[in-house]
PDB file of C-alpha atoms in Angstrom:
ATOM      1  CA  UNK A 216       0.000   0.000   0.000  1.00 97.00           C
ATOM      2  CA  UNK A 217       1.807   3.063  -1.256  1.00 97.00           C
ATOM      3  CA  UNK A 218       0.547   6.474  -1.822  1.00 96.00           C
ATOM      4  CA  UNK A 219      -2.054   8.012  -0.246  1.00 93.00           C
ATOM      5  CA  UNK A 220      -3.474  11.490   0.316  1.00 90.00           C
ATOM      6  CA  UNK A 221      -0.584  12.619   2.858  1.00 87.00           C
ATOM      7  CA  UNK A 222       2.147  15.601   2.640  1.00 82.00           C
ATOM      8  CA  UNK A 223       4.387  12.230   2.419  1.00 85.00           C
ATOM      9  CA  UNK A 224       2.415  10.997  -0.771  1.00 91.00           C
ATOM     10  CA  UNK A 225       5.922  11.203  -2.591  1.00 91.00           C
ATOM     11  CA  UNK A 226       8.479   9.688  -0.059  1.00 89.00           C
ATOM     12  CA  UNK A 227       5.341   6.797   0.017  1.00 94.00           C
ATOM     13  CA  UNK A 228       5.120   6.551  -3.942  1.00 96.00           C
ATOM     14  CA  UNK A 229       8.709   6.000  -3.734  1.00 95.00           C
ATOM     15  CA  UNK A 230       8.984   3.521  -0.940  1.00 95.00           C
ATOM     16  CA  UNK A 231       5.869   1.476  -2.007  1.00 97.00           C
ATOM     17  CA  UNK A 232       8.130   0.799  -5.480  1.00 97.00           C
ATOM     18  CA  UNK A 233      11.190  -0.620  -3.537  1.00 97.00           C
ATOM     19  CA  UNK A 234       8.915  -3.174  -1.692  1.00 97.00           C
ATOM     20  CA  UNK A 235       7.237  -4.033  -4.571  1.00 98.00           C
ATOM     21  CA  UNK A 236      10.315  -4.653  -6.866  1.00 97.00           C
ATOM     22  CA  UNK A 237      11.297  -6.827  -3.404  1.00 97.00           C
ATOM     23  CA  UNK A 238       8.428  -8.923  -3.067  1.00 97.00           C
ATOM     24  CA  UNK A 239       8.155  -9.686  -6.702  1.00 98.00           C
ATOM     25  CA  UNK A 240      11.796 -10.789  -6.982  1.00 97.00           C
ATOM     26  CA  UNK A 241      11.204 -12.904  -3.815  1.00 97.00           C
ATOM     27  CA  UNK A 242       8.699 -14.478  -5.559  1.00 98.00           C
ATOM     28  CA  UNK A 243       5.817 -12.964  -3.481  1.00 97.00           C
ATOM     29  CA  UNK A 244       2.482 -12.423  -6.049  1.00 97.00           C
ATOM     30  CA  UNK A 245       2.336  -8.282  -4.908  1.00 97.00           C
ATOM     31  CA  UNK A 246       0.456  -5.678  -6.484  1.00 97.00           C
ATOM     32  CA  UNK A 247       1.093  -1.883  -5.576  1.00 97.00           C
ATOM     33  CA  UNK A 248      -2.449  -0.440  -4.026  1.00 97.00           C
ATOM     34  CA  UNK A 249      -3.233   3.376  -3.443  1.00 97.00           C
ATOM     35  CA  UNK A 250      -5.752   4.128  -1.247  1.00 96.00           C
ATOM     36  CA  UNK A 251      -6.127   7.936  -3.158  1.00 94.00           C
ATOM     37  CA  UNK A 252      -7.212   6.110  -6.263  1.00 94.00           C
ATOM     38  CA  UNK A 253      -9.205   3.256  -4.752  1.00 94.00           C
ATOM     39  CA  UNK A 254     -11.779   2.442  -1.738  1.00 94.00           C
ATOM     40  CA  UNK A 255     -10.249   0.229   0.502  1.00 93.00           C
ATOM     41  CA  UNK A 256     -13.018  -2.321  -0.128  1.00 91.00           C
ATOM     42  CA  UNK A 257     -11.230  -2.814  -3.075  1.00 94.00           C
ATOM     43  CA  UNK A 258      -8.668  -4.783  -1.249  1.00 94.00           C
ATOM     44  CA  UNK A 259     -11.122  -8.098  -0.628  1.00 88.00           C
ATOM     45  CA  UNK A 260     -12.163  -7.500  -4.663  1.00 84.00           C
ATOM     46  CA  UNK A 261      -9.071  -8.125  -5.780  1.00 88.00           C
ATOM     47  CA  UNK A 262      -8.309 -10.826  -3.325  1.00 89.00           C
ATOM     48  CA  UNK A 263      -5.246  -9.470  -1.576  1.00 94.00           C
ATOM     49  CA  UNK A 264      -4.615 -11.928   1.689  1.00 95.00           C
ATOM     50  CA  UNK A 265      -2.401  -9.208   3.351  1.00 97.00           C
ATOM     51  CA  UNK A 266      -0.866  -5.669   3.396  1.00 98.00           C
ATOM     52  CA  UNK A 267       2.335  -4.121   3.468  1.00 98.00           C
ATOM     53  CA  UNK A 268       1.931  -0.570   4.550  1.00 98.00           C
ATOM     54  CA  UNK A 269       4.096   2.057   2.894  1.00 97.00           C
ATOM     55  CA  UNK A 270       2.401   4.843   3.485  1.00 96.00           C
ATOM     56  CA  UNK A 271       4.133   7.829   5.640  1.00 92.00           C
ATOM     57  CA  UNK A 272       2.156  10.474   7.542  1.00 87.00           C
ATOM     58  CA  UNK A 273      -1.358  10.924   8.039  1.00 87.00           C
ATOM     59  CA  UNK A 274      -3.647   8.307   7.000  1.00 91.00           C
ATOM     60  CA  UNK A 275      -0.881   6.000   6.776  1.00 92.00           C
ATOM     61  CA  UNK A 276       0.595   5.296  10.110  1.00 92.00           C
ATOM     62  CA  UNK A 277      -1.717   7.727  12.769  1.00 94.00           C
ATOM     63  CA  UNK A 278      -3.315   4.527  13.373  1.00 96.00           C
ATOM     64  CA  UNK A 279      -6.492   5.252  11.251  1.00 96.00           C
ATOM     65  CA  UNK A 280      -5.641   2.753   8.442  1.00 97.00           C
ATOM     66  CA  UNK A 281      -4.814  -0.164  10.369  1.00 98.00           C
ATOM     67  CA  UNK A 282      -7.991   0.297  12.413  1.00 97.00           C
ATOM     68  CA  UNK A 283      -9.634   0.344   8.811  1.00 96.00           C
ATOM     69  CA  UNK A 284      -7.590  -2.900   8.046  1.00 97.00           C
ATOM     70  CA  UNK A 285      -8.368  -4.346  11.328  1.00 97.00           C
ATOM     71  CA  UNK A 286     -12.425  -3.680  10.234  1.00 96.00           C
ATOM     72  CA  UNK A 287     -11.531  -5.439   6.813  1.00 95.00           C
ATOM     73  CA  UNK A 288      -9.783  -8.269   8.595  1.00 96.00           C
ATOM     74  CA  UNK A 289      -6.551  -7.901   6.514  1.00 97.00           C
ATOM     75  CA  UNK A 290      -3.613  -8.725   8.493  1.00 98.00           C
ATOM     76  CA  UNK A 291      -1.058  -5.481   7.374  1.00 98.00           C
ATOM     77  CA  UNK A 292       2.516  -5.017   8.702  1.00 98.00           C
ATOM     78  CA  UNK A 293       4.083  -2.934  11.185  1.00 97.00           C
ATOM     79  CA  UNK A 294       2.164  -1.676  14.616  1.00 98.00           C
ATOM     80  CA  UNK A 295      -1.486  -1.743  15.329  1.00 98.00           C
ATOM     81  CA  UNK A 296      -3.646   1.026  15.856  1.00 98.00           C
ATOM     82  CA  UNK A 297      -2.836   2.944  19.486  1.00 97.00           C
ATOM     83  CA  UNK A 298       0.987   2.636  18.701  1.00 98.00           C
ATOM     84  CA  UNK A 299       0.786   3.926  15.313  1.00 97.00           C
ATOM     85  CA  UNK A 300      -1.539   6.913  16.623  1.00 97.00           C
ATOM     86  CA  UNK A 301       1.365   7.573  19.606  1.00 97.00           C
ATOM     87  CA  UNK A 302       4.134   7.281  17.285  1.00 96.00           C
ATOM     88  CA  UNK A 303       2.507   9.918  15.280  1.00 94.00           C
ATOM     89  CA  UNK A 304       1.184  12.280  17.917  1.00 95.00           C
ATOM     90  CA  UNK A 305       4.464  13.537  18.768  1.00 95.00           C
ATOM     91  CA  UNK A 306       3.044  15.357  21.955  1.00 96.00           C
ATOM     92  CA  UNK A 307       1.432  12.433  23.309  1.00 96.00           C
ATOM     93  CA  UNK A 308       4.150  10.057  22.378  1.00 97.00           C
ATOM     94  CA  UNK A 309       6.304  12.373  24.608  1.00 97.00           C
ATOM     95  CA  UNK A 310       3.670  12.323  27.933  1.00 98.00           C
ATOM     96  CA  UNK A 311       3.802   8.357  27.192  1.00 98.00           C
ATOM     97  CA  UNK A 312       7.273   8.115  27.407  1.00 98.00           C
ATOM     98  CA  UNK A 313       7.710  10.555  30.613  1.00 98.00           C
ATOM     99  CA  UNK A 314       5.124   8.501  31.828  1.00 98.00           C
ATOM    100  CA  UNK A 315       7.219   5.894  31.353  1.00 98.00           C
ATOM    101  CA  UNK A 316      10.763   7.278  32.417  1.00 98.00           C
ATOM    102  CA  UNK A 317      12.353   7.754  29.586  1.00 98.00           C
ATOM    103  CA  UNK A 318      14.216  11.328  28.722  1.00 98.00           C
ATOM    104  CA  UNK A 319      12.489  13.361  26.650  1.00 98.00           C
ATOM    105  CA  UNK A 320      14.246  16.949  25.754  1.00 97.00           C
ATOM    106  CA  UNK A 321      12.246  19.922  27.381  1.00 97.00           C
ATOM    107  CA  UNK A 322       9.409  21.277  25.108  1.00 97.00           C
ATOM    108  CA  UNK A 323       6.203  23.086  25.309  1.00 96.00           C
ATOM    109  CA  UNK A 324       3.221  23.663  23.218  1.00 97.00           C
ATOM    110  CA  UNK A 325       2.765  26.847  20.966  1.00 97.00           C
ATOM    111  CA  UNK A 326      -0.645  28.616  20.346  1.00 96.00           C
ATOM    112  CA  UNK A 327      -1.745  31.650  18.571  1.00 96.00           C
ATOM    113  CA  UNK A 328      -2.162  33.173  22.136  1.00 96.00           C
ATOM    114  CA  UNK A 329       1.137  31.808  23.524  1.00 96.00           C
ATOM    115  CA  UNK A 330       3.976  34.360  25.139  1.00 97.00           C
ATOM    116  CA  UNK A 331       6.115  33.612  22.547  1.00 97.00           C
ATOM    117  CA  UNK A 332       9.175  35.749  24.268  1.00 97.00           C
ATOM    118  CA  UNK A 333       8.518  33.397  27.069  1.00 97.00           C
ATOM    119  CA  UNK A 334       9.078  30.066  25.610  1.00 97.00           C
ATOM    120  CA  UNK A 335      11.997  31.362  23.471  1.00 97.00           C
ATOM    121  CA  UNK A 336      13.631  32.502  27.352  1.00 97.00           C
ATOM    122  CA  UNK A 337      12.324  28.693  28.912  1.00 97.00           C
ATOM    123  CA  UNK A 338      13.593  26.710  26.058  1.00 97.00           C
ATOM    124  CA  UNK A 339      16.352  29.052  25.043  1.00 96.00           C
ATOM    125  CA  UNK A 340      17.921  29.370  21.734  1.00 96.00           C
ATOM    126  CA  UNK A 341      18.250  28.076  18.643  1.00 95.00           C
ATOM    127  CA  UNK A 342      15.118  25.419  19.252  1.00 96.00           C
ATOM    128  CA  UNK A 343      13.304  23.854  17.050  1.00 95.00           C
ATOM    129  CA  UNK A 344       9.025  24.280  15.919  1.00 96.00           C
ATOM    130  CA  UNK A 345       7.444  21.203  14.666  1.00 94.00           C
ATOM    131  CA  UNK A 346       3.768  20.084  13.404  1.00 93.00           C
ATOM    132  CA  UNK A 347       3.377  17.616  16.307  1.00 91.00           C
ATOM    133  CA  UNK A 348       1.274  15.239  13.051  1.00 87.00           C
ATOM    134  CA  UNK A 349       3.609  15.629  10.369  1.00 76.00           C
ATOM    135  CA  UNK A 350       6.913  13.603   9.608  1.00 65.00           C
ATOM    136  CA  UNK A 351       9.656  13.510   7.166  1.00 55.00           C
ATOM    137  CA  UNK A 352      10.350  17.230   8.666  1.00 69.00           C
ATOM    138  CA  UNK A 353       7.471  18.792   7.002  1.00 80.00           C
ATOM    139  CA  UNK A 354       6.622  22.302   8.494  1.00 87.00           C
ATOM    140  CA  UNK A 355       9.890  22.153  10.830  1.00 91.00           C
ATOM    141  CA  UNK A 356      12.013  25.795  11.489  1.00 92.00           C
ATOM    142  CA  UNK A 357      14.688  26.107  13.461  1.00 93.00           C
ATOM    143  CA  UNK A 358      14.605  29.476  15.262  1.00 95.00           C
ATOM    144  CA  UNK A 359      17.642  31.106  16.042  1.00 94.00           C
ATOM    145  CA  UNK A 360      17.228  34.574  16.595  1.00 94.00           C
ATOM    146  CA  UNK A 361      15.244  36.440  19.418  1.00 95.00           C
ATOM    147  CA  UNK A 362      11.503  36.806  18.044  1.00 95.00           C
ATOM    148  CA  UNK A 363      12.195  33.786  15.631  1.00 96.00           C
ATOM    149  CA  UNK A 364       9.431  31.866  17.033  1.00 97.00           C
ATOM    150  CA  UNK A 365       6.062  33.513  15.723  1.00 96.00           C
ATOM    151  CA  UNK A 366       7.138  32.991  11.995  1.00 96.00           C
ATOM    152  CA  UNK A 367       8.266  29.245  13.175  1.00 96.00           C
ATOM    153  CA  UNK A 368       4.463  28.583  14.683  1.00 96.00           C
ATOM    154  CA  UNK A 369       2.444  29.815  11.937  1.00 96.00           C
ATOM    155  CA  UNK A 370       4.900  27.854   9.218  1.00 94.00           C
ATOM    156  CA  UNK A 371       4.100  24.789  11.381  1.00 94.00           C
ATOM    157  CA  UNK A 372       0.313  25.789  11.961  1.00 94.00           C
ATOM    158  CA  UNK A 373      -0.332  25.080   8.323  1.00 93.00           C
ATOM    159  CA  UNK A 374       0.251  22.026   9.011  1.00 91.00           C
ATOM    160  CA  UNK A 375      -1.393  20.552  12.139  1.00 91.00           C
ATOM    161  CA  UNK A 376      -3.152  22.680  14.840  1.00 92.00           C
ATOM    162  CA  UNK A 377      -1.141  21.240  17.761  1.00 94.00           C
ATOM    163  CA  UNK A 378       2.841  22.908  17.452  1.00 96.00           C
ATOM    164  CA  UNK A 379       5.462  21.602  19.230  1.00 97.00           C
ATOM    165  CA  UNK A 380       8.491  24.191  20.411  1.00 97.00           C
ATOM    166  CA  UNK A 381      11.596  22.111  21.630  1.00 97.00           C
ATOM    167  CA  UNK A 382      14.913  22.618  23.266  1.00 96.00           C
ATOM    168  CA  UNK A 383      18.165  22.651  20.999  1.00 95.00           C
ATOM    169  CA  UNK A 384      20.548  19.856  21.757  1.00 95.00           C
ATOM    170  CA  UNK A 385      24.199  19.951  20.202  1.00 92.00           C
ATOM    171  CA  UNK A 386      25.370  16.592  20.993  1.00 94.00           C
ATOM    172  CA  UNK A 387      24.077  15.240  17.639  1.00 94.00           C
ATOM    173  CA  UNK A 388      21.184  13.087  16.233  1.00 95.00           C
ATOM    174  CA  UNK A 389      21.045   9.352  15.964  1.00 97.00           C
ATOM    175  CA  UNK A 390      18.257   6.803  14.744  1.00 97.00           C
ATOM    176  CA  UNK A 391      17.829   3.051  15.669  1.00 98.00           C
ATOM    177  CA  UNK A 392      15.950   0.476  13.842  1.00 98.00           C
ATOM    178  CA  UNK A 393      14.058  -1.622  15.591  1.00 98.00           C
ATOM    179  CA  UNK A 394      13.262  -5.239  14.167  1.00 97.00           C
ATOM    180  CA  UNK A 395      11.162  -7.594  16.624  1.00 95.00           C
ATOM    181  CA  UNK A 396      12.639  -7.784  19.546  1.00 94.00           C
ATOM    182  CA  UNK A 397      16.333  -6.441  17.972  1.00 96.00           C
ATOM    183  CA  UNK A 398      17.462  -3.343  18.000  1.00 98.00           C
ATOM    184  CA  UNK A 399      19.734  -2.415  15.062  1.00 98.00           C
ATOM    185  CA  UNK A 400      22.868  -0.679  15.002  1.00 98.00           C
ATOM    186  CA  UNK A 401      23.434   2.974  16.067  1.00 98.00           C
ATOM    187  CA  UNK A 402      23.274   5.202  12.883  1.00 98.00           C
ATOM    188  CA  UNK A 403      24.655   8.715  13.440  1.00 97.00           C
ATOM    189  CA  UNK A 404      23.425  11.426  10.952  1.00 94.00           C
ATOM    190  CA  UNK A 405      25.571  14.115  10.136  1.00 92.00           C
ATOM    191  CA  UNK A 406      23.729  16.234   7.161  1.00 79.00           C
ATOM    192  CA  UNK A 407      25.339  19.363   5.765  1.00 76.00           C
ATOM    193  CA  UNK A 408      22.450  21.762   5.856  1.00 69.00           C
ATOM    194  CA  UNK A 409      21.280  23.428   9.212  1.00 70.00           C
ATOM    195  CA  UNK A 410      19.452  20.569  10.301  1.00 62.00           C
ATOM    196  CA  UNK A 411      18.165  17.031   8.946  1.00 63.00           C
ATOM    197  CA  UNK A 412      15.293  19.015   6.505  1.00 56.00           C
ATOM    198  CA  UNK A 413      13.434  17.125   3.796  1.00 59.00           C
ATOM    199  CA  UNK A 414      16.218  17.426   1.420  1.00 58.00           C
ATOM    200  CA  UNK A 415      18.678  15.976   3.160  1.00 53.00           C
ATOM    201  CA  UNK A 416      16.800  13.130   3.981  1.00 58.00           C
ATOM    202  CA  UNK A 417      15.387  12.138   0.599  1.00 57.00           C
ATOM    203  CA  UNK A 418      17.174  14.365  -2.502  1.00 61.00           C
ATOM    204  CA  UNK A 419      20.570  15.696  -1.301  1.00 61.00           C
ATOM    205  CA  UNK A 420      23.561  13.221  -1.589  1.00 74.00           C
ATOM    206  CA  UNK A 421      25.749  14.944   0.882  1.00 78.00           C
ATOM    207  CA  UNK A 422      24.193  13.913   4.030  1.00 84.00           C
ATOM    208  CA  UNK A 423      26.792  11.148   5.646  1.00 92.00           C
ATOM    209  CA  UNK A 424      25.740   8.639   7.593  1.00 94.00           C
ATOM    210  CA  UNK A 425      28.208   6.910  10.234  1.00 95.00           C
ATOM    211  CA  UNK A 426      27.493   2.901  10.865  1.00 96.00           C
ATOM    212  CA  UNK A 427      29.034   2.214  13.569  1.00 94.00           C
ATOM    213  CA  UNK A 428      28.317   5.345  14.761  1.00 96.00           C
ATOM    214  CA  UNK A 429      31.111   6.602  16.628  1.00 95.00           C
ATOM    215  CA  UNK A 430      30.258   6.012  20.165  1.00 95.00           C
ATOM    216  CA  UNK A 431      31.745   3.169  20.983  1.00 92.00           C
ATOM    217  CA  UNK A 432      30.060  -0.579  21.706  1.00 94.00           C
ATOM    218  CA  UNK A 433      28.689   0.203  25.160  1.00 95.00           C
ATOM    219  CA  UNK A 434      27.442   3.641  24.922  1.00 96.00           C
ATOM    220  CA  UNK A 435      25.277   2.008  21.290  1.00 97.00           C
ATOM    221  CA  UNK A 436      24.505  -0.887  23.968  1.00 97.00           C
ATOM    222  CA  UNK A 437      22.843   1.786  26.198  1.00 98.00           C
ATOM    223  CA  UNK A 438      21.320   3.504  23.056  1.00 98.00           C
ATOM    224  CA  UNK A 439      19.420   0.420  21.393  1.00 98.00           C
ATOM    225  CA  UNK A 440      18.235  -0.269  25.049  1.00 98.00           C
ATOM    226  CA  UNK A 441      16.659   3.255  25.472  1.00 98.00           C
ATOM    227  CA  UNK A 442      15.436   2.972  21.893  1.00 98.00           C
ATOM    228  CA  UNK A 443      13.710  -0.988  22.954  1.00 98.00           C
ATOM    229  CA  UNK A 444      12.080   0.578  26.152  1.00 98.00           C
ATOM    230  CA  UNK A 445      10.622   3.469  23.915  1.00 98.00           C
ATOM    231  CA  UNK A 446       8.945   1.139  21.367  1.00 98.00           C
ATOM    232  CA  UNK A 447       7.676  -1.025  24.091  1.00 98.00           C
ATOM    233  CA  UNK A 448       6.298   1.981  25.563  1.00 98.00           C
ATOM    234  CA  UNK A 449       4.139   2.392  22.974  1.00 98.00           C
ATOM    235  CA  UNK A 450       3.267  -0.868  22.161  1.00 98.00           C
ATOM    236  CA  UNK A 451       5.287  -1.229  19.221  1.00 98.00           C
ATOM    237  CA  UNK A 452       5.522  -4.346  17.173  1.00 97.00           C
ATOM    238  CA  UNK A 453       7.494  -5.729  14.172  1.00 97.00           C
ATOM    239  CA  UNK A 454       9.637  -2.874  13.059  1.00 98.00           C
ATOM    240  CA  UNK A 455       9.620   1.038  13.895  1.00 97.00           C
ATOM    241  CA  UNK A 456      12.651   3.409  14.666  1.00 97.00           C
ATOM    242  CA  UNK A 457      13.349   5.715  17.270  1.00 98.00           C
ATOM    243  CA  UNK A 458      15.292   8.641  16.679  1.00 97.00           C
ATOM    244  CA  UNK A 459      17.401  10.140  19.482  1.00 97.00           C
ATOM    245  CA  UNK A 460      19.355  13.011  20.419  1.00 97.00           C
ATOM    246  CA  UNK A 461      22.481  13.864  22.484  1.00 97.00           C
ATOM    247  CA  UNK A 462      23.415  16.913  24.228  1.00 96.00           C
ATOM    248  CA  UNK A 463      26.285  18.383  24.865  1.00 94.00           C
ATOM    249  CA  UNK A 464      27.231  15.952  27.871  1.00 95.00           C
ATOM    250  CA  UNK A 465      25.869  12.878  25.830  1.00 94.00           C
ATOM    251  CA  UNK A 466      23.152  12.540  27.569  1.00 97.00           C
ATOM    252  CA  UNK A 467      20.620  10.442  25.342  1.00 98.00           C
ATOM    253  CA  UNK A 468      17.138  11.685  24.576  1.00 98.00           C
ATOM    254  CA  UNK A 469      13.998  10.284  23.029  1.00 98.00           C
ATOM    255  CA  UNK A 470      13.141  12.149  20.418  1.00 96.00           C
ATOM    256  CA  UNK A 471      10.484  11.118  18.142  1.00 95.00           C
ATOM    257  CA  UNK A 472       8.956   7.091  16.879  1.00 96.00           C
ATOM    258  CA  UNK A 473       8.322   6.164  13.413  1.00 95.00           C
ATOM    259  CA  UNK A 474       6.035   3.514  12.788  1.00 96.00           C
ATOM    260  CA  UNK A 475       5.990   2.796   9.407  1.00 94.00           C
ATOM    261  CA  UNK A 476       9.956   3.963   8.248  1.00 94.00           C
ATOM    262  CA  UNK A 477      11.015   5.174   5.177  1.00 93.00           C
ATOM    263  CA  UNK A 478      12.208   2.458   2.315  1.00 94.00           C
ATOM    264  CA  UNK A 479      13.775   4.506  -0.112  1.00 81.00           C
ATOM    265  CA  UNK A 480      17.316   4.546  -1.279  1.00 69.00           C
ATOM    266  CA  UNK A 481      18.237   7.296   1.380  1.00 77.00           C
ATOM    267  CA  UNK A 482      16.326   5.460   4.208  1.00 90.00           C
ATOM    268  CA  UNK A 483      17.612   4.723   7.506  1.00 95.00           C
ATOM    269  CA  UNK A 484      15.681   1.015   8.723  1.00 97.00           C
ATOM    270  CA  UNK A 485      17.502  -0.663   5.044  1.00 96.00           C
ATOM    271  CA  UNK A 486      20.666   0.750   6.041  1.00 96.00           C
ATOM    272  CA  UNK A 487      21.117  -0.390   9.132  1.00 97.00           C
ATOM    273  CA  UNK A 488      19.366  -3.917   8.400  1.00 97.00           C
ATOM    274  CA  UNK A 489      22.091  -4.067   5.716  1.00 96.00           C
ATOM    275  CA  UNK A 490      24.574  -3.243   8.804  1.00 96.00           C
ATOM    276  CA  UNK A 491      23.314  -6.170  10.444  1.00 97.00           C
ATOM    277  CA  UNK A 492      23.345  -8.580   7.717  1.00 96.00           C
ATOM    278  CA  UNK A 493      20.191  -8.471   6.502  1.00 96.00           C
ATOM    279  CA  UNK A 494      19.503  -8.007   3.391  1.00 95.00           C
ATOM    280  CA  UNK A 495      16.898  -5.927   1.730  1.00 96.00           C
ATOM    281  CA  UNK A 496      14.695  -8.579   0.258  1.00 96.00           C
ATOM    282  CA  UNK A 497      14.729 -10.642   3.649  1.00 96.00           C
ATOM    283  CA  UNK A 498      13.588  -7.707   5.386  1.00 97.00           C
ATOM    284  CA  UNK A 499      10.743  -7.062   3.423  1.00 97.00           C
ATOM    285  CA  UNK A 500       9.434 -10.358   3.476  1.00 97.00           C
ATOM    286  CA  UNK A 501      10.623 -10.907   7.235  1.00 97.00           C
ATOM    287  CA  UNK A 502       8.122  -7.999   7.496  1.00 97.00           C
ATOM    288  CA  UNK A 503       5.505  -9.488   5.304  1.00 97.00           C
ATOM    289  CA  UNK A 504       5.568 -12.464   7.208  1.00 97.00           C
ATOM    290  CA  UNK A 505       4.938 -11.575  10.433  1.00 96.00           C
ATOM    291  CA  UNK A 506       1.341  -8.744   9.235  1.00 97.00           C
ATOM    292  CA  UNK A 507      -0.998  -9.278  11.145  1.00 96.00           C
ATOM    293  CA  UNK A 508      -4.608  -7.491  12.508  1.00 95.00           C
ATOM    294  CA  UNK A 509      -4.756  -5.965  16.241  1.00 88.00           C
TER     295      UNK A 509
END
């Protein structure tokens, strides 16, 4: 399933085509489905036993289509409905994971009635504005000047009407996969524009990505731990990532959850599957395999 009516349709479109061309060569009798184009009832016309879900952002993995699946009775891959709706919710994923002990870096929520000159002074600067619904970066500033942050809210506003301001932290970013029960290895993403925008995740080439990631084995021990604990959290299952930050001690923070991960050529969960020895094709069907309905 690949597509759909998100800001992600792209990134989706593009996905969706690498698990296809992976499924066929495995053998596995796939068809790509868009959910813009048809009604989901579609899916028991053309006799499809299962789903894999490459869709990205709303509609896709906010929980609403695998409750839709779930109706259908199609078993579909990836997390079920409340930790797909977490995942995406990045406010609430946040209060989850508090909830559940795990560091999450200072943040607060922006509205048009907000003191703006007070959250820039709490949170201090540069920090970052975020649709607290979107992924893949979409509607994301980072505000570095005084007075930065109005601009940075109403960018975001267009996108979801809950806005997430959050603290700045230098010690740099870092993703894990998550497979099952196994937590990949550590990737550390260095990109060469101000921060890790849309274009350095899916069109620029200059974005460097360091497997192993520099930290040495029992600090990436520590890491994939963190990152297990936060998918359990939200009741994660088969595959997800967790992306995490450092500051400048090297502290580690939660950051945000991705249920349904990219599968391009630039895409993170591949990469470090590859790191691991596993290969693209096993990972897709690995993934196939284990769909299933809530």
């Amino acid at each position: 399933m690949m597509g759909g009516k998100s800001a992600e349709r792209e990134v989706s479109l593009k996905s969706g085509a690498a698990v296809l061309s992976a499924l066929r060569a495995a053998g596995i009798d796939a068809a790509p489905f868009d959910p813009q184009d048809k009604p989901l009832e579609a899916l028991h016309g053309e006799n499809f036993s299962r789903v894999f879900i490459a869709l990205h952002g709303r509609g896709g993995e906010d929980g609403s289509m695998q409750g839709a699946l779930n109706l259908l009775n199609i078993p579909y891959t990836g997390s079920g409905v409340l930790a797909s709706a977490l995942a995406m919710d990045k406010w609430r994923c946040k209060l989850v994971w508090a909830a559940a002990g795990l560091p999450v870096p200072e943040y607060g929520i922006v509205t048009p009635t907000s003191n703006f000159a007070e959250i820039e002074a709490r949170l201090g600067l540069p920090l970052f504005v975020k649709p607290a619904n979107e992924g893949s970066s979409i509607g994301i500033s980072k505000v570095k000047e005084s007075g930065g942050l109005r601009a940075a809210f109403k960018l975001a506003a267009q996108y979801d009407s809950c806005v997430i301001a959050e603290r700045f932290l230098a010690g740099g970013e870092f993703t894990v996969g998550i497979i099952g029960d196994q937590a990949l290895p550590v990737i550390r993403i260095v990109p060469q524009t101000e921060f890790y925008d849309f274009a350095a995740k899916y069109s620029r080439d200059d974005t460097t990505y360091h497997i192993p990631s520099g930290l040495g084995e029992a600090r990436e021990a520590e890491i994939r731990a963190m990152a297990l604990r936060a998918f359990a959290a939200l009741g994660g299952r088969s595959w997800g990532r967790i992306d995490v930050l450092l500051d400048a001690e090297g502290r580690a923070w939660c950051l945000e959850a991705n249920t349904s991960p990219g599968m391009t050529d630039h895409s993170l969960v591949p990469m470090a599957a590859k790191a691991a020895g596993i290969s693209f094709g096993d990972l897709v069907v690995k993934l196939l395999v284990e769909a299933r309905c809530d």
